[in-house]
CSV table of C-alpha atoms and ligand atoms in Angstrom, one decimal:
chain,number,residue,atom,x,y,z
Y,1,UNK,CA,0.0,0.0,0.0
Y,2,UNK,CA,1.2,3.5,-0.8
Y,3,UNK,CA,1.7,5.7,2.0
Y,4,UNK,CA,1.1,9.4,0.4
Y,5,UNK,CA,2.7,11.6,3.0
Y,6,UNK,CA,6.2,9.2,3.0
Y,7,UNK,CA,5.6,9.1,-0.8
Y,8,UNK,CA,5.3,12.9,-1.0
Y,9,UNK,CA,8.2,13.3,1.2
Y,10,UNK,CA,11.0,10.8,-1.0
Y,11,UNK,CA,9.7,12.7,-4.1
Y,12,UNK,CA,10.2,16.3,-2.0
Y,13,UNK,CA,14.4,15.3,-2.0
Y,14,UNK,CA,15.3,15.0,-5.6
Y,15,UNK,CA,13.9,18.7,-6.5
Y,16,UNK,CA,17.5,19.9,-5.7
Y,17,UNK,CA,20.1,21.3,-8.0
Y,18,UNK,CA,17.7,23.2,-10.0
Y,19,UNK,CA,14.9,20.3,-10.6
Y,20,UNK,CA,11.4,21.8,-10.0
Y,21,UNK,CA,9.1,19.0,-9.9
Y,22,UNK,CA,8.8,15.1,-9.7
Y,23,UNK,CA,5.7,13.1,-9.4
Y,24,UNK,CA,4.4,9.7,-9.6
Y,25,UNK,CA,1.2,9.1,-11.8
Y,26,UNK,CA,-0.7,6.8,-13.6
Y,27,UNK,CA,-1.3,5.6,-16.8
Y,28,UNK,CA,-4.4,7.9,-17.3
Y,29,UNK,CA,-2.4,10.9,-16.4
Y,30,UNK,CA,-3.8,10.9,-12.3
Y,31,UNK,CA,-1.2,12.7,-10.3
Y,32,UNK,CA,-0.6,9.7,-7.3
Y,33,UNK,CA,1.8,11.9,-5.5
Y,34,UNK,CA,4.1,14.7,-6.4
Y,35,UNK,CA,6.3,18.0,-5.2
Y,36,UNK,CA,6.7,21.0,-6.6
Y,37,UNK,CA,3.6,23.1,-8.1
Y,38,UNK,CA,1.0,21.2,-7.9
Y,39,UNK,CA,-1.0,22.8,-10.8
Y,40,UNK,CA,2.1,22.6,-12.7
Y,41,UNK,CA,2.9,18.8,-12.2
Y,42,UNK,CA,-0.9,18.5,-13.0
Y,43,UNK,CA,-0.6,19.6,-16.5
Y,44,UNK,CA,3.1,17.8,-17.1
Y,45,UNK,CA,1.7,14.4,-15.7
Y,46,UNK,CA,-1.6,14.8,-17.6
Y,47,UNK,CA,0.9,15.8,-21.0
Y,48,UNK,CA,3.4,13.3,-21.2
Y,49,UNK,CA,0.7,10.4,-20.2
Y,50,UNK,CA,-0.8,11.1,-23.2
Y,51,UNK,CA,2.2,11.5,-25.1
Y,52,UNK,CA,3.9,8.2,-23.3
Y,53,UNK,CA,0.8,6.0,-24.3
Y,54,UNK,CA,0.9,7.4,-28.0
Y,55,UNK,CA,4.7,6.7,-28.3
Y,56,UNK,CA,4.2,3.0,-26.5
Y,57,UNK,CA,1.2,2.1,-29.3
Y,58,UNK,CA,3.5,2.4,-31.8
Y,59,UNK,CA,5.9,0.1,-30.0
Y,60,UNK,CA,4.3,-2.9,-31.5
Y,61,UNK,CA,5.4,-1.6,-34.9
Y,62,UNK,CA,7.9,-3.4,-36.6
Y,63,UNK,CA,10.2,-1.2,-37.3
Y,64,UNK,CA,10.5,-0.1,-33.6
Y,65,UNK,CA,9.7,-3.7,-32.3
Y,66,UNK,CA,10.8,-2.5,-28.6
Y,67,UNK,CA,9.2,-1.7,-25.0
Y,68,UNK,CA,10.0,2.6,-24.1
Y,69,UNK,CA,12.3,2.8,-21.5
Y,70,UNK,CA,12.4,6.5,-20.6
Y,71,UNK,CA,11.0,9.6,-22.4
Y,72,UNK,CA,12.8,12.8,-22.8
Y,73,UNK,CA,11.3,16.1,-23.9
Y,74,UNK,CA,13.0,19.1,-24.8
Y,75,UNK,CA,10.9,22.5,-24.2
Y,76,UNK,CA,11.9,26.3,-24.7
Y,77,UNK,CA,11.5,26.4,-21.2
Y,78,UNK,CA,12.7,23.6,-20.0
Y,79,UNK,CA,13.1,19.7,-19.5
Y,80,UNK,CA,11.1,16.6,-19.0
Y,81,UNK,CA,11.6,12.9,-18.9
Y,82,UNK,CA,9.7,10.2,-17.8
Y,83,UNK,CA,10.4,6.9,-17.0
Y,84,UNK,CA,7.8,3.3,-16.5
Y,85,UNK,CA,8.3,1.9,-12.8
Y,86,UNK,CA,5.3,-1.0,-12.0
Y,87,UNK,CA,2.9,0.6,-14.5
Y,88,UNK,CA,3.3,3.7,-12.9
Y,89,UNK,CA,4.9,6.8,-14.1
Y,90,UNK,CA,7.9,8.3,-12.5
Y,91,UNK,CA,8.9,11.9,-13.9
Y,92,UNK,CA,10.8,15.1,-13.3
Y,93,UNK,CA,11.6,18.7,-14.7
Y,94,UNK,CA,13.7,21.1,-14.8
Y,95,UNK,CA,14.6,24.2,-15.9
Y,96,UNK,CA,17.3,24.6,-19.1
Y,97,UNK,CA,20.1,24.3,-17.0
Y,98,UNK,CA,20.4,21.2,-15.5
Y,99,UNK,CA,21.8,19.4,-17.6
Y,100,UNK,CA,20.0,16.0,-19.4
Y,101,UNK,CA,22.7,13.2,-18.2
Y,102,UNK,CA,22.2,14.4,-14.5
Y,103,UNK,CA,18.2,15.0,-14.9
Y,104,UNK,CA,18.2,11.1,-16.1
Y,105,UNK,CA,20.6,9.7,-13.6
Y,106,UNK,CA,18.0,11.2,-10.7
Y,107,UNK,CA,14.8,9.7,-12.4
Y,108,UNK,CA,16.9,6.4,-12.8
Y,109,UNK,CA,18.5,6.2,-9.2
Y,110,UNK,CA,14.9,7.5,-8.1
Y,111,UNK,CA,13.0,4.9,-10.0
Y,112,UNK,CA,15.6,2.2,-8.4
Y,113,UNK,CA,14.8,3.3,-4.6
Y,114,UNK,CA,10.9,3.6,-5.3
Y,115,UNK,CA,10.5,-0.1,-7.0
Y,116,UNK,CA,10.5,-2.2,-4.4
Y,117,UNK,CA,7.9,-0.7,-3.1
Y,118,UNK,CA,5.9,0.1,-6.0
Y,119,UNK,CA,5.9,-3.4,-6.9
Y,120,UNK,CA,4.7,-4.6,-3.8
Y,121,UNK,CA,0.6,-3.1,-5.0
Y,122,UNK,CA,-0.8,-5.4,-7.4
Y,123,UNK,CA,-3.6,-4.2,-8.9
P,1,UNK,CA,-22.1,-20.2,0.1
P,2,UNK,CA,-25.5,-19.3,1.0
P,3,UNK,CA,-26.0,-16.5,3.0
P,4,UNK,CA,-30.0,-17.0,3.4
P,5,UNK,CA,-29.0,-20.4,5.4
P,6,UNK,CA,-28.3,-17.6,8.4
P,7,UNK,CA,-31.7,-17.3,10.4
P,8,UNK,CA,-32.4,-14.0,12.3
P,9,UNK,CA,-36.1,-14.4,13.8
P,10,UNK,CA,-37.9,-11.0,15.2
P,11,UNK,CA,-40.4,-12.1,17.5
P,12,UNK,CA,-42.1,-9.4,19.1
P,13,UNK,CA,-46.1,-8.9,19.9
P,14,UNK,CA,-48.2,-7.6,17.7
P,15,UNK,CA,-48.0,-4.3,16.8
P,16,UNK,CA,-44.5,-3.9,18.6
P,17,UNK,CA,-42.9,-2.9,15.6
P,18,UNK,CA,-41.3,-5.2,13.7
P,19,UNK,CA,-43.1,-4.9,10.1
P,20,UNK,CA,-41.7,-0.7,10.7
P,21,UNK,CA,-38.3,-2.0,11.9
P,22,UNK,CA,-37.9,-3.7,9.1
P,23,UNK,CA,-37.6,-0.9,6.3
P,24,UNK,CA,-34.1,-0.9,7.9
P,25,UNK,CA,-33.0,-4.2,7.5
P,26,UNK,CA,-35.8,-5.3,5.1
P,27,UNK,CA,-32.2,-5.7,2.2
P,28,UNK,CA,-30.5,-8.0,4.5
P,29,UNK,CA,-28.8,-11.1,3.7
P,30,UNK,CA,-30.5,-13.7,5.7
P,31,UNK,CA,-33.9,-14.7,5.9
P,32,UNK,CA,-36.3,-13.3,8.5
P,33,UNK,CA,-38.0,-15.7,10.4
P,34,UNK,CA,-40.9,-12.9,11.4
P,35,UNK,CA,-42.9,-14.3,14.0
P,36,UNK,CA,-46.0,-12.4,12.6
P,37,UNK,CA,-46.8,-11.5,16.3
P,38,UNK,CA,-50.3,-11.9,16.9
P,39,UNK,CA,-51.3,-13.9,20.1
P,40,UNK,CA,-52.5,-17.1,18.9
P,41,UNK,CA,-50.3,-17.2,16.1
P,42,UNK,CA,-47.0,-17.0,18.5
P,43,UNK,CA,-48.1,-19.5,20.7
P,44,UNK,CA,-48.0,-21.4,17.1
P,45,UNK,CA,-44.3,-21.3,16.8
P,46,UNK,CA,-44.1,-22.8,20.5
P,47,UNK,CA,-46.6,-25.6,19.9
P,48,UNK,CA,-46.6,-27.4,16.9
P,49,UNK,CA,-43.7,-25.6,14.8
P,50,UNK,CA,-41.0,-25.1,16.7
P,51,UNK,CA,-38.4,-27.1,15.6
P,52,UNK,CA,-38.6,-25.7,12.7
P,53,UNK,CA,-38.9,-22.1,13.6
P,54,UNK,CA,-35.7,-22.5,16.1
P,55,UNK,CA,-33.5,-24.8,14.3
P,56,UNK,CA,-30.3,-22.8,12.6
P,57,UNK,CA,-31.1,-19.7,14.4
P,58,UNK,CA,-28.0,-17.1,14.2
P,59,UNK,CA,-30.0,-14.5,15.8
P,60,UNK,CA,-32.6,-13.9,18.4
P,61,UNK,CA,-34.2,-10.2,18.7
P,62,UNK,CA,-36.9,-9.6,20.8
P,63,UNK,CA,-39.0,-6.7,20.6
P,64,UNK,CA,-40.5,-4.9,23.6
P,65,UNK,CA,-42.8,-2.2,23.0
P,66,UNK,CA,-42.2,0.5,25.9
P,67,UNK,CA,-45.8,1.5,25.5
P,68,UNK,CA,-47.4,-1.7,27.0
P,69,UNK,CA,-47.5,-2.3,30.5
P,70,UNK,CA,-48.1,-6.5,30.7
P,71,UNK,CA,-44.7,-7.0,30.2
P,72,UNK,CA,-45.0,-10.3,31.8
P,73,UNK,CA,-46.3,-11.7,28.6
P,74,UNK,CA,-43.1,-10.9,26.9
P,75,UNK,CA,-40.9,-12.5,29.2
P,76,UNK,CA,-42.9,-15.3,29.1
P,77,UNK,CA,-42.5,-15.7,25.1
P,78,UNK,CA,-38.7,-14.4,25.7
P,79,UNK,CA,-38.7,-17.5,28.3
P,80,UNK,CA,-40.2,-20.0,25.7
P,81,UNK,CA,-37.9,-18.6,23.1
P,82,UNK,CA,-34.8,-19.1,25.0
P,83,UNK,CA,-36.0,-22.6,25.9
P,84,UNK,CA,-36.2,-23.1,22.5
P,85,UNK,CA,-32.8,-21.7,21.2
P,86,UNK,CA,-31.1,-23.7,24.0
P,87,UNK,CA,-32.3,-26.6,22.6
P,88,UNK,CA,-31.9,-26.0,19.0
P,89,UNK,CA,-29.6,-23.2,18.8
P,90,UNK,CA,-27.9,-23.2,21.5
P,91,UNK,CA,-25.2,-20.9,20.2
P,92,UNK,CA,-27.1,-18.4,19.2
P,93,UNK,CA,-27.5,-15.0,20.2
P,94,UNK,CA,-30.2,-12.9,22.0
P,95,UNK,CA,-30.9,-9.6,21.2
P,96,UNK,CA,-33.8,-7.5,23.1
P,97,UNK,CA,-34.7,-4.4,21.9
P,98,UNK,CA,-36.8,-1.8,24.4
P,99,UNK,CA,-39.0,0.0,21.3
P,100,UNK,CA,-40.6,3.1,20.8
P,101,UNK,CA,-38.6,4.4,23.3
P,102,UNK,CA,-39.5,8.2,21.5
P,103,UNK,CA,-42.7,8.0,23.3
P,104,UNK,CA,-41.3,8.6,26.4
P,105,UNK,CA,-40.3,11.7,27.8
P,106,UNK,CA,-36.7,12.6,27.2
P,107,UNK,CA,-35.7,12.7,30.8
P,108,UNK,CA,-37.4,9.7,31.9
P,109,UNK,CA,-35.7,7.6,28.9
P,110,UNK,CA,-32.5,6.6,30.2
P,111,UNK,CA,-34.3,5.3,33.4
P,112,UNK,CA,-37.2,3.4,31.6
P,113,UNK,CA,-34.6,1.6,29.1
P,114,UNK,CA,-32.3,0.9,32.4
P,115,UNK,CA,-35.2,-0.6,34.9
P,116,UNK,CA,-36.5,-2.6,31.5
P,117,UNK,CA,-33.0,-3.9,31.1
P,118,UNK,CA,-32.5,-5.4,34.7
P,119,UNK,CA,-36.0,-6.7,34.4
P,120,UNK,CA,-34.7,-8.7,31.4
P,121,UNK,CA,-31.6,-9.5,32.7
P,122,UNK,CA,-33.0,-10.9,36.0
P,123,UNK,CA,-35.6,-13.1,34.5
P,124,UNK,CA,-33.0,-14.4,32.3
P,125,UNK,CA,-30.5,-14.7,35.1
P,126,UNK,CA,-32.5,-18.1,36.0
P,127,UNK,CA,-31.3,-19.7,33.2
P,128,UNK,CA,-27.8,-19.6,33.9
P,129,UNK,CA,-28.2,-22.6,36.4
P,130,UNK,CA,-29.9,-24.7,34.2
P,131,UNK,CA,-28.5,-24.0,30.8
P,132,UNK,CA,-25.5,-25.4,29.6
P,133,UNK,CA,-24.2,-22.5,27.5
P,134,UNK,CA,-23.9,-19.2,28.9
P,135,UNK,CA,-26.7,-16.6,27.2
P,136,UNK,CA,-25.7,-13.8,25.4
P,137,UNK,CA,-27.9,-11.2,25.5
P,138,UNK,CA,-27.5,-7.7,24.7
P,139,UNK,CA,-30.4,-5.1,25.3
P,140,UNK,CA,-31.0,-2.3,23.5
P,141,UNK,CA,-33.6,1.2,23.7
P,142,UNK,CA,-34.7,1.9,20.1
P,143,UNK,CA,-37.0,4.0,18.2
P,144,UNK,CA,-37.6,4.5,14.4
P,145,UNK,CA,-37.8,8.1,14.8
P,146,UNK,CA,-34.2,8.4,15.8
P,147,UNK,CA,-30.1,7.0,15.3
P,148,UNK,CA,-30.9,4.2,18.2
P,149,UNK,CA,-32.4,1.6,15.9
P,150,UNK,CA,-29.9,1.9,12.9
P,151,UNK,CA,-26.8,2.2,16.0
P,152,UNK,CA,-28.5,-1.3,17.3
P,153,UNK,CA,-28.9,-3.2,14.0
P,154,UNK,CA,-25.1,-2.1,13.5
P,155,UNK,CA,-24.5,-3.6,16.6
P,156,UNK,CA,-26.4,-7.0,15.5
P,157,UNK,CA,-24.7,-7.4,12.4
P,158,UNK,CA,-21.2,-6.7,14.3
P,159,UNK,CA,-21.5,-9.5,16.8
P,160,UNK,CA,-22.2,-12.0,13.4
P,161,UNK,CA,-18.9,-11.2,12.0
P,162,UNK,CA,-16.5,-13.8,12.6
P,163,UNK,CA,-13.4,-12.8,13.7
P,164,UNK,CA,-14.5,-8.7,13.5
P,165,UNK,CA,-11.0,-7.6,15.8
P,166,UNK,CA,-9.1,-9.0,13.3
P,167,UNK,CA,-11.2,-7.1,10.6
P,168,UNK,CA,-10.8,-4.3,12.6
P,169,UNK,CA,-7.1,-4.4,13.6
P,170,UNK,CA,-6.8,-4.1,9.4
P,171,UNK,CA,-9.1,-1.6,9.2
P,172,UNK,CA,-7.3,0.6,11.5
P,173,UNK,CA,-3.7,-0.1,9.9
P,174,UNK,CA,-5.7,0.5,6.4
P,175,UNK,CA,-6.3,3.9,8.1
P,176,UNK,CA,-3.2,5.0,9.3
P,177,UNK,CA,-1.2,4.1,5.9
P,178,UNK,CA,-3.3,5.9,3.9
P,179,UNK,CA,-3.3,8.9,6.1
P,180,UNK,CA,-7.5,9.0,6.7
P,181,UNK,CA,-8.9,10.7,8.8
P,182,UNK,CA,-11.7,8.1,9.2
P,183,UNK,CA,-12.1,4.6,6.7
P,184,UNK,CA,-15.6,2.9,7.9
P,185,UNK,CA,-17.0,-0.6,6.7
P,186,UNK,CA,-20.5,-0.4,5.7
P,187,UNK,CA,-22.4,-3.7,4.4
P,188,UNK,CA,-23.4,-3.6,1.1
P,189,UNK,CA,-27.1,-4.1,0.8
P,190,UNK,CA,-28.3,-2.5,4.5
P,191,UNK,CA,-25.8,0.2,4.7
P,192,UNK,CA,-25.5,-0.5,8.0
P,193,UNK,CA,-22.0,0.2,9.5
P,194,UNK,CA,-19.8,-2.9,10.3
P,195,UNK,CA,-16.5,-1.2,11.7
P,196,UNK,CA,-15.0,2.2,11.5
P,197,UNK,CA,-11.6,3.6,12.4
P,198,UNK,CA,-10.9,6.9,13.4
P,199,UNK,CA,-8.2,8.6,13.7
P,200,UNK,CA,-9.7,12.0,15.5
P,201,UNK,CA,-12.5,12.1,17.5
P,202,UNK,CA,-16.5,13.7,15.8
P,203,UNK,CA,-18.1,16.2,17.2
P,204,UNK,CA,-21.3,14.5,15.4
P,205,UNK,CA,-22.0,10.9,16.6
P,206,UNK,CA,-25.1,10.1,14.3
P,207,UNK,CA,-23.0,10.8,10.9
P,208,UNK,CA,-22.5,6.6,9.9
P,209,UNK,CA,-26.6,7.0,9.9
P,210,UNK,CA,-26.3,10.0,8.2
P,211,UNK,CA,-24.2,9.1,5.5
P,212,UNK,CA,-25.7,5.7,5.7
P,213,UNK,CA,-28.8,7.4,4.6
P,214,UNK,CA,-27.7,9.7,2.0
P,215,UNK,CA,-25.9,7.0,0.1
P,216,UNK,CA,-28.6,4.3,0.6
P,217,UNK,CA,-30.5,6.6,-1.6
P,218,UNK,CA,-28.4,7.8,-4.1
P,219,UNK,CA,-28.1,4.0,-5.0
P,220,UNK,CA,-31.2,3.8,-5.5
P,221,UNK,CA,-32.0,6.7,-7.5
P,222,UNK,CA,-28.9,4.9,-9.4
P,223,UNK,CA,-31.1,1.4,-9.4
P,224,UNK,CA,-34.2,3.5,-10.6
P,225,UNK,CA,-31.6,4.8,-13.6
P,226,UNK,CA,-30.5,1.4,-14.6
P,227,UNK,CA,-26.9,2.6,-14.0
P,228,UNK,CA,-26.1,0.1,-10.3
P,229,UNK,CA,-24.0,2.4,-8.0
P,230,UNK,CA,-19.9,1.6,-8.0
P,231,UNK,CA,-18.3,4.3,-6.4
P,232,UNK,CA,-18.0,8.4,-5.6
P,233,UNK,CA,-15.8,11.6,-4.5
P,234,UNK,CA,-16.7,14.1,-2.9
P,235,UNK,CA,-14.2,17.0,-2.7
P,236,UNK,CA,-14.7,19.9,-0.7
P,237,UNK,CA,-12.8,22.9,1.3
P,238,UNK,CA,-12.1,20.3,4.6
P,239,UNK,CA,-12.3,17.1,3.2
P,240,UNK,CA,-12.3,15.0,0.5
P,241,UNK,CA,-14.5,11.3,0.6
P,242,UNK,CA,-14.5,8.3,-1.3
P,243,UNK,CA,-16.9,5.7,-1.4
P,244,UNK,CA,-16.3,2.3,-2.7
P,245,UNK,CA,-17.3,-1.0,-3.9
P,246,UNK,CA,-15.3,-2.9,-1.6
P,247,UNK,CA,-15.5,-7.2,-0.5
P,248,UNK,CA,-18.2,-8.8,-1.7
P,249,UNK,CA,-20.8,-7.6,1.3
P,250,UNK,CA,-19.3,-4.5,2.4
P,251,UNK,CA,-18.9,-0.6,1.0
P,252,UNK,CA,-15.5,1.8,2.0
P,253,UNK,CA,-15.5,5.1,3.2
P,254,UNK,CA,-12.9,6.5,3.4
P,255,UNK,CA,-12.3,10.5,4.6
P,256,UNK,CA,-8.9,12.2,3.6
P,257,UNK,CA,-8.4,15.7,5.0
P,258,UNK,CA,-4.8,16.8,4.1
P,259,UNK,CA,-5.3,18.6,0.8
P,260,UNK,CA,-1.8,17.5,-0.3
P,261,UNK,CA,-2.8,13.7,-0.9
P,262,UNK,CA,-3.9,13.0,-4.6
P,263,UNK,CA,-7.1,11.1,-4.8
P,264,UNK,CA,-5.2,8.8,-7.4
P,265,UNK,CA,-3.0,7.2,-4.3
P,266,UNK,CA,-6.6,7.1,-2.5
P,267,UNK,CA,-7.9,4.8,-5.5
P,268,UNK,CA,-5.2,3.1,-5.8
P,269,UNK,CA,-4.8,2.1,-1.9
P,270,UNK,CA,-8.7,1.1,-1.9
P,271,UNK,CA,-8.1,-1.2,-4.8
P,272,UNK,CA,-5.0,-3.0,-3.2
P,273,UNK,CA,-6.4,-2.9,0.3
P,274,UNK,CA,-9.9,-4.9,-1.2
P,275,UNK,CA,-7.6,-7.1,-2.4
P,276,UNK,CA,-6.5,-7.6,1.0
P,277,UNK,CA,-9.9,-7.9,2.6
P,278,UNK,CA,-10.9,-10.4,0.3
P,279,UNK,CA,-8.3,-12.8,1.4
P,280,UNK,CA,-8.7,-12.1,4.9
P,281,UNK,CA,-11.8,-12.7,4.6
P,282,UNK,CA,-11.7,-15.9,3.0
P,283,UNK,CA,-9.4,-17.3,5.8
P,284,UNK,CA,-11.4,-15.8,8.6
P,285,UNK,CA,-14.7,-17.8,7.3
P,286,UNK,CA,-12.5,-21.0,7.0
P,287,UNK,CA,-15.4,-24.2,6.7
P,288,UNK,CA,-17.9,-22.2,8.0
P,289,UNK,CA,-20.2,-22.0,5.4
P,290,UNK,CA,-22.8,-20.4,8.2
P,291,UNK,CA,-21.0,-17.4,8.5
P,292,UNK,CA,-21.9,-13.9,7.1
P,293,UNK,CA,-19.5,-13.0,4.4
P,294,UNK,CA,-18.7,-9.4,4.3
L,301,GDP,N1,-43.7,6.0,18.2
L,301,GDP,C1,-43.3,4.9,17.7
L,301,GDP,N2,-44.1,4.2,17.0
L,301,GDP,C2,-43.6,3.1,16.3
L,301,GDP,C3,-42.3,2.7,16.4
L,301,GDP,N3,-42.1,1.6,15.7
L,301,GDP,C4,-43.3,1.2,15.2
L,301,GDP,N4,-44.2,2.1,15.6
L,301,GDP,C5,-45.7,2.1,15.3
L,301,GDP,O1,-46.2,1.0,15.9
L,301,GDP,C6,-47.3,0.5,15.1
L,301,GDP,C7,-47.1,-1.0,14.9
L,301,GDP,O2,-46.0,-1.3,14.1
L,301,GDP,P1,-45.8,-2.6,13.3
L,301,GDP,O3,-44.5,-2.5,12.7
L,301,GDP,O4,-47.0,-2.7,12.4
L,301,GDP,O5,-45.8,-3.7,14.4
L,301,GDP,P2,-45.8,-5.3,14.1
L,301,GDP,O6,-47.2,-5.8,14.3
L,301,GDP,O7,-44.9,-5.8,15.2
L,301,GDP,O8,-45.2,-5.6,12.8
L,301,GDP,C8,-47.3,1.2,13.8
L,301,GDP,O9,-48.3,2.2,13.9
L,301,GDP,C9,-45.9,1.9,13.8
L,301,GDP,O10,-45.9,3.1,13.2
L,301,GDP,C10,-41.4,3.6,17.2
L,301,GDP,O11,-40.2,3.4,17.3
L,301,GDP,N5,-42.0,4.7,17.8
């Protein structure tokens, strides 16, 4: 079972060194728990569901022929990149300057120390 | 498993209430053995039929009606019904409710229910010498025009949960992982509250019947619409409250006050916690087909 505060709390420590946001939703684009501005995360989460799901439809194609393993999107404004852990979502942002390599090494290390856990709820 | 096989009677004289009592319970699981009540007819079910009216009995309630003052009469059915029960049910459970207790004055109440209760409890105290099992009777003051009758039914269906602490014990850890203020158990076709945890105290006591109510009609209204009731939020400034489709026989409430907790982990909890429950549940009936599934 997830416990929201605690969850809240592990997600709080990796918006350091110039990340804004991280959250955990699902596949429909529900926030499940997040930091940073709410509204925000909200609108990213609900985003890059959509855009995750569109991308892992065309998976199946033959030319591609292989499972997403992270998504990263480049903005004007800034950076996102979202990574499957347990069919949920795992994702953070960031602002221009932080640089991609270190913005994927936290959603990895992250998604490492959240999926035991996480794959403890069947559903 | 058959969950009509569990017998509740409601014996009671006529016109003590039971036909009215009923609108509460009238969805319930098992079979009401109602002892229709009239004179003759209830001396019936102590002649002739009673094997067949005591055999397999879960539950015994008695119903007293305040307003009559021959309450000899009762005790002497109560008497032949416990006679009975000891002989064909002799695990089963006595329940006496003290109705109508609306019609008497409010500041008399408490001492009418209390004196009606020892009387009870003193004619029944006889048997204790010549019964083998213990009785367990529990008494309660009731009215349809107020909470009492819905908080005693809740009480009745309580004591027929086997293994309830254990139930409970989840409950309560289902509660405090999930951050609630309040998760309560309701059963699925009487509304009628099986366990709650809490995790402040209410200023308002009567809010299970409340919401008991208020649900208990939206699903219908949903019946009426051909659309069954699953599930709802409701989100406001304090509080946000889900209700669920949770085991087979029971509804989840569950209230969540700290704004910061997305209704997504709510949902997602409920669906691994039912999960949960089910099992449980499953292991706590074990081969007792009797029991009432929740
Ligand atoms: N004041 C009061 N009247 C009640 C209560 N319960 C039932 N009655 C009334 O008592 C009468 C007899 O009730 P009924 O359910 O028909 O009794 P039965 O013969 O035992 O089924 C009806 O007029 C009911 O409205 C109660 O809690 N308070």
């Amino acid at each position: 079972m997830l416990k929201p505060k605690l969850l809240t709390k592990t997600l709080q420590q990796t918006n350091t060194d110039g990340i804004n946001g991280t959250m955990l939703f699902n596949s429909d684009g529900s926030l499940i728990a997040s930091s940073g501005d709410r509204d925000k995360n909200r609108t990213i989460a609900a985003i890059t569901a959509n855009i995750w799901q569109t991308y892992q439809k065309k998976s199946n194609d033959p030319l591609i022929n292989s499972d997403l393993n992270v998504v990263m999107i480049n903005c004007k404004e800034g950076k996102v990149i979202i990574k499957e852990v347990c069919k949920m979502f795992l994702c953070v942002h960031s602002g221009n300057d932080v640089p991609t390599g270190i913005l994927k090494e936290k959603l990895i290390s992250l998604a490492k120390f959240l999926e035991p856990s996480l794959s403890k709820i069947v559903i | 498993m058959n969950p009509t096989k569990r017998k509740i009677l409601l014996i009671g004289r006529s016109g003590s209430g039971k036909t009215s009592m009923r609108s509460i319970s009238w969805e319930f699981n098992f079979k009401f053995m109602d002892c229709g009540g009239q004179d003759s007819y209830l001396e019936n079910f102590f002649g002739s039929q009673r094997d067949r009216v005591f055999r397999n009995v879960e539950v015994l309630i008695y119903v007293f009606d305040v307003t009559r003052k021959d309450t000899e009469k009762d005790l002497n059915y109560l008497e032949s019904s416990v006679f009975a029960l000891s002989e064909f049910s002799p695990e089963s459970k006595i329940f006496c409710l003290i109705h109508k207790v609306d019609l008497i004055p409010e500041e008399e109440r408490e001492n009418v229910i209390e004196s009606y209760k020892e009387e009870i409890m003193k004619f029944l105290s006889k048997f204790s010498e010549i019964l083998e099992n213990p009785l367990k009777v529990t008494c309660f003051g009731t009215s349809i025009w107020n909470e009492t009758l819905f908080l005693a039914w809740s009480k009745i269906v309580y004591s027929l949960i086997p293994k309830i602490q254990l139930l409970e014990e989840h409950l309560h850890s289902f509660c405090q992982i999930c951050d609630a203020e309040e998760v309560v158990l309701f059963e699925r076709s009487t509304f009628l509250v099986i366990s709650a945890s809490s995790s402040k105290t209410y200023q308002d006591i009567h809010r299970f019947e409340k919401i008991s109510k208020f649900i208990k009609h939206f699903k219908l209204s949903c019946n009426k619409a051909h659309s069954p009731f699953q599930s709802m939020e409701i989100r406001n400034r304090f509080f946000t409250a889900f209700v669920d489709s949770f085991t087979a026989n029971s509804y989840i409430l569950v209230i969540i006050s700290d704004p910061q907790i997305e209704n997504a982990a709510i949902s997602l909890n409920i669906q691994v916690a039912r999960n949960h429950f089910e099992n449980l549940v499953q292991k706590t009936r074990g081969n007792d087909d009797n029991a009432l599934v929740i």
